[in-house]
CSV table of C-alpha atoms in Angstrom, one decimal:
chain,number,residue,atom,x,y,z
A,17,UNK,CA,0.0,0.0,0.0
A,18,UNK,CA,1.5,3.5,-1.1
A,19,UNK,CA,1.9,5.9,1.6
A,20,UNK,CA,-0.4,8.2,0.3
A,21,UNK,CA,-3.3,5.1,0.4
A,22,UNK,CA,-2.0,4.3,4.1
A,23,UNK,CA,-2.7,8.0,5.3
A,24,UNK,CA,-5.8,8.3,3.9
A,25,UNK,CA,-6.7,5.4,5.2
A,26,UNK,CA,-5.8,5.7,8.8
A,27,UNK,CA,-7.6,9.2,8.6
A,28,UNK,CA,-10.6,7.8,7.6
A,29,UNK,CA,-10.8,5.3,10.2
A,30,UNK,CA,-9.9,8.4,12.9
A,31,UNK,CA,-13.0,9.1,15.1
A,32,UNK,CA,-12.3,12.7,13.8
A,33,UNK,CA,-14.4,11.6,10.8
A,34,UNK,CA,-17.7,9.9,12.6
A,35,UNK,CA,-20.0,12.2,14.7
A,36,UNK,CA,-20.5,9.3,17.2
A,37,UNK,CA,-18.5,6.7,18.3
A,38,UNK,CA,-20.7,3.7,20.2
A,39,UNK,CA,-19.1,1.4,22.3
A,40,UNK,CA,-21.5,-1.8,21.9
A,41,UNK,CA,-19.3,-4.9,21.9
A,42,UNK,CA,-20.7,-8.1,20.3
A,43,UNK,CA,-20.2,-11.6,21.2
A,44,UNK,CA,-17.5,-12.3,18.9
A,45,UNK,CA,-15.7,-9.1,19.9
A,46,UNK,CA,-15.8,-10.3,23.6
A,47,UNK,CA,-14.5,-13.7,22.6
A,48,UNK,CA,-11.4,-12.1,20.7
A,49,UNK,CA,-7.5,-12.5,23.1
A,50,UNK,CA,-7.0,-8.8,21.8
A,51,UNK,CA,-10.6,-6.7,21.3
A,52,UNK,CA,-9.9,-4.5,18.2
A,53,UNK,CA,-12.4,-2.0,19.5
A,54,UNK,CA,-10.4,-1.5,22.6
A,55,UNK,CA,-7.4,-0.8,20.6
A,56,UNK,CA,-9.3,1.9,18.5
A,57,UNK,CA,-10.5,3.4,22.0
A,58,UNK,CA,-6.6,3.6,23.3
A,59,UNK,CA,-5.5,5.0,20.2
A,60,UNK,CA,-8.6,7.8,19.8
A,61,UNK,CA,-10.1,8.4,22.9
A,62,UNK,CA,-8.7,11.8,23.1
A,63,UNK,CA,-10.7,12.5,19.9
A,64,UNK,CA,-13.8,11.4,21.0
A,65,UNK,CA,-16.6,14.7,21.7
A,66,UNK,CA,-19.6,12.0,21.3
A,67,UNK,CA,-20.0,9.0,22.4
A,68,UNK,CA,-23.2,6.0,23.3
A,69,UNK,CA,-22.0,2.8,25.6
A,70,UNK,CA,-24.9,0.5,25.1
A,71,UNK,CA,-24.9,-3.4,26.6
A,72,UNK,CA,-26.0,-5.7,24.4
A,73,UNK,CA,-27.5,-8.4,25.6
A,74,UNK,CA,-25.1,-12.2,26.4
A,75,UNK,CA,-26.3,-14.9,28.0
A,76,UNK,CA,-22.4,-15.9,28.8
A,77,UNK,CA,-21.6,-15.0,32.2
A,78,UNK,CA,-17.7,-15.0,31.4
A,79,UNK,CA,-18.6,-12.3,28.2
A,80,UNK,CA,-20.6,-10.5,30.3
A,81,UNK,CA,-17.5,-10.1,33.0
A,82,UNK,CA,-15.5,-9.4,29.7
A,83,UNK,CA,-17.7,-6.2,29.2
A,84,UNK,CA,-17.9,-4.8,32.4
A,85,UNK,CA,-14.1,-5.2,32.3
A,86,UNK,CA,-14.0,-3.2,28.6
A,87,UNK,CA,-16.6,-0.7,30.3
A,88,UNK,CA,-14.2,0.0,33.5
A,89,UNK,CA,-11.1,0.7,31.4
A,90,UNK,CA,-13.2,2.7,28.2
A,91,UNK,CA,-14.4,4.9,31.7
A,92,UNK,CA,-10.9,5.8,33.2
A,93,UNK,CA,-9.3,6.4,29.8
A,94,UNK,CA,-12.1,8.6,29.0
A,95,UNK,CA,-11.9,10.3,32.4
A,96,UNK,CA,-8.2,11.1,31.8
A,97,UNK,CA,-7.7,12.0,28.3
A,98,UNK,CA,-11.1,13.2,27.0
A,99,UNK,CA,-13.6,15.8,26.9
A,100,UNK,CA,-16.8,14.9,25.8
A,101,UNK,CA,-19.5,16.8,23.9
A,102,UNK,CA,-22.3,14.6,24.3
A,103,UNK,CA,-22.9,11.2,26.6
A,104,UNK,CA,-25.4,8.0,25.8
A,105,UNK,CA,-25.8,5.6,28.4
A,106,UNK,CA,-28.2,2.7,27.5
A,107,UNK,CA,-29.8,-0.8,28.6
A,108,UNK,CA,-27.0,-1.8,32.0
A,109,UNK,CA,-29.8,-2.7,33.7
A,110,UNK,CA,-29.2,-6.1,32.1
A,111,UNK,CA,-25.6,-6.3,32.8
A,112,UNK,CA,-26.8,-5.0,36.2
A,113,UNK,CA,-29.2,-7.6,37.3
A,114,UNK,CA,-26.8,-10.2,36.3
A,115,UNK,CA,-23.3,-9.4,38.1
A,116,UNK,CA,-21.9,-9.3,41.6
A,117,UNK,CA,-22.1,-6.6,43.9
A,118,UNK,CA,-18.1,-6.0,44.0
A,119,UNK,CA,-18.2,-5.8,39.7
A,120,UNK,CA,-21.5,-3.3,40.1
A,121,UNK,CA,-19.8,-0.8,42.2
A,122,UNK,CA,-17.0,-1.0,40.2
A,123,UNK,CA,-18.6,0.0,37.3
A,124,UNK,CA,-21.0,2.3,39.5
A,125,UNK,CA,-17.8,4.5,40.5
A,126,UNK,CA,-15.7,4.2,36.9
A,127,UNK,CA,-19.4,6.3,35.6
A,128,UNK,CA,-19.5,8.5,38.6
A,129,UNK,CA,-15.7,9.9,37.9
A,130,UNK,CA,-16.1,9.8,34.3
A,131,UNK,CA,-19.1,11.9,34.3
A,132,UNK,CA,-17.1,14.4,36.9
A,133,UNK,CA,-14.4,14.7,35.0
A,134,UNK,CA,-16.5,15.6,31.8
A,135,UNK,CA,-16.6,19.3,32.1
A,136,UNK,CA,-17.7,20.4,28.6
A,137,UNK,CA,-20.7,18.6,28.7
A,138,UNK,CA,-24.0,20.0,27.3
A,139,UNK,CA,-25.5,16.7,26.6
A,140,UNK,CA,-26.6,13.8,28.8
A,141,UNK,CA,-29.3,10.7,28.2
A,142,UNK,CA,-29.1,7.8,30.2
A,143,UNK,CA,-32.0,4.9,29.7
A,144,UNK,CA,-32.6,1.7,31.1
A,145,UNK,CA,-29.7,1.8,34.5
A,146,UNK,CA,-31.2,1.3,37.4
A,147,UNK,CA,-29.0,2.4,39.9
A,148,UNK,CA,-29.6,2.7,43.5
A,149,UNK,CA,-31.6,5.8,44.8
A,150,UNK,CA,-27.9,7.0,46.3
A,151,UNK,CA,-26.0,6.3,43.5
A,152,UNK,CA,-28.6,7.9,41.4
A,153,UNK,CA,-28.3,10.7,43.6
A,154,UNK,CA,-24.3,10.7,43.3
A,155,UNK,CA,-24.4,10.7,39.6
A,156,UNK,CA,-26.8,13.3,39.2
A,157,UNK,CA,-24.3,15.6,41.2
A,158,UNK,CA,-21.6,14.8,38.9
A,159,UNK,CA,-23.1,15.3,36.0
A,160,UNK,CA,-24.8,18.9,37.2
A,161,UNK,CA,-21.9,20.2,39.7
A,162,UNK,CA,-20.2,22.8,37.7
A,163,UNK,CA,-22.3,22.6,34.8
A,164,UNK,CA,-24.8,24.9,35.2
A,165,UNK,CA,-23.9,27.1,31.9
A,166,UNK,CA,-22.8,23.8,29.5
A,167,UNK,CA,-25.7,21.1,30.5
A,168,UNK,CA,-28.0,21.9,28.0
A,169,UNK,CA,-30.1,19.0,27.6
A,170,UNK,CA,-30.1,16.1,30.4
A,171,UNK,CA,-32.3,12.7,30.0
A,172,UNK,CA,-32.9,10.4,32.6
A,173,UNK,CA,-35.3,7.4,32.1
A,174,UNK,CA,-35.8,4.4,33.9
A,175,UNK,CA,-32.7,5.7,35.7
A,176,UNK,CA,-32.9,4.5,39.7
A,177,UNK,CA,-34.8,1.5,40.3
A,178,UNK,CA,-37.9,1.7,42.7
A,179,UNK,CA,-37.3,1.3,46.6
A,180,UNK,CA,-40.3,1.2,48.5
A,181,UNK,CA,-39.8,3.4,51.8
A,182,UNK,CA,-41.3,0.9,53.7
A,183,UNK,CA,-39.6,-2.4,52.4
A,184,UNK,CA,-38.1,-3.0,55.9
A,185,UNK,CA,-41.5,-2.6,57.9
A,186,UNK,CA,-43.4,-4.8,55.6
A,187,UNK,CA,-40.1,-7.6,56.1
A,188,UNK,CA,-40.4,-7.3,59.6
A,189,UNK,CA,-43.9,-7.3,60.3
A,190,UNK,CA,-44.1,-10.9,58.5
């Protein structure tokens, strides 16, 4: 391939040229020794300005761990090298459901420093996550504190999952 070829190529594979990048890994990416999204995410993240993490579905418990560990180390690098224009969070209520309490709060505080460290955000959506009321509560301070004049547009749906106030009197009157 002639240098000229190469360069163009490697430009148009640059984030620089997509308005999104979406960080939804398949089962066959999970499966790979050496996850050729994850080496596109070291060698662009500092380009990124948009980006959507959605979990797709796996019924493979060891993929699933796979993803939450691709989801930890996509958060730090982000949180260290990037700032974002625009945030999609979708559908880890099933990865939620499904993993241990030590791998959710992992993944709970890699969101919750990412999203501080974002400070030119004006956009926000997250669907389908289900956090706890008071990690819910801890997010939603990160992603506000010192963003009163960039926030522009901030979705949250299906966002903390339901706690009933009086879960522990109706246990203990049983």
């Amino acid at each position: 391939m002639s240098l000229v070829c190469r360069k163009w190529s490697d430009g148009y594979g640059s984030p620089s040229m997509r308005k999104t990048f979406r960080f939804s890994l398949t089962e066959s990416q999970l499966l790979m020794d050496s996850c050729p999204v994850m080496k596109f995410v070291r060698k662009y993240s500092s380009m990124f300005r948009h980006i959507e993490i959605h979990y797709l579905m796996t019924f493979k418990e060891h993929l699933m761990y796979t993803w939450c560990r691709h989801l930890i180390v996509l958060l730090q690098m982000l949180s260290s090298n990037s700032q974002l224009i625009s945030v999609k969070f979708q559908d880890l209520v099933y990865c939620f459901e499904s993993i241990d309490t030590q791998t959710y709060d992992d993944i709970f505080r890699a969101i919750s420093n990412f999203l501080g460290s974002q400070h030119n955000l004006k956009r926000a959506e997250i669907y389908k996550c289900f956090f706890g009321y008071q990690e819910g509560v801890k997010i939603f301070k990160n992603l506000t504190e010192n963003r009163r004049e960039s926030l522009t547009h901030l979705v949250l749906r299906k966002f903390v999952r339901y706690e009933a106030k009086d879960k522990e009197q109706k246990s203990t009157v049983a």
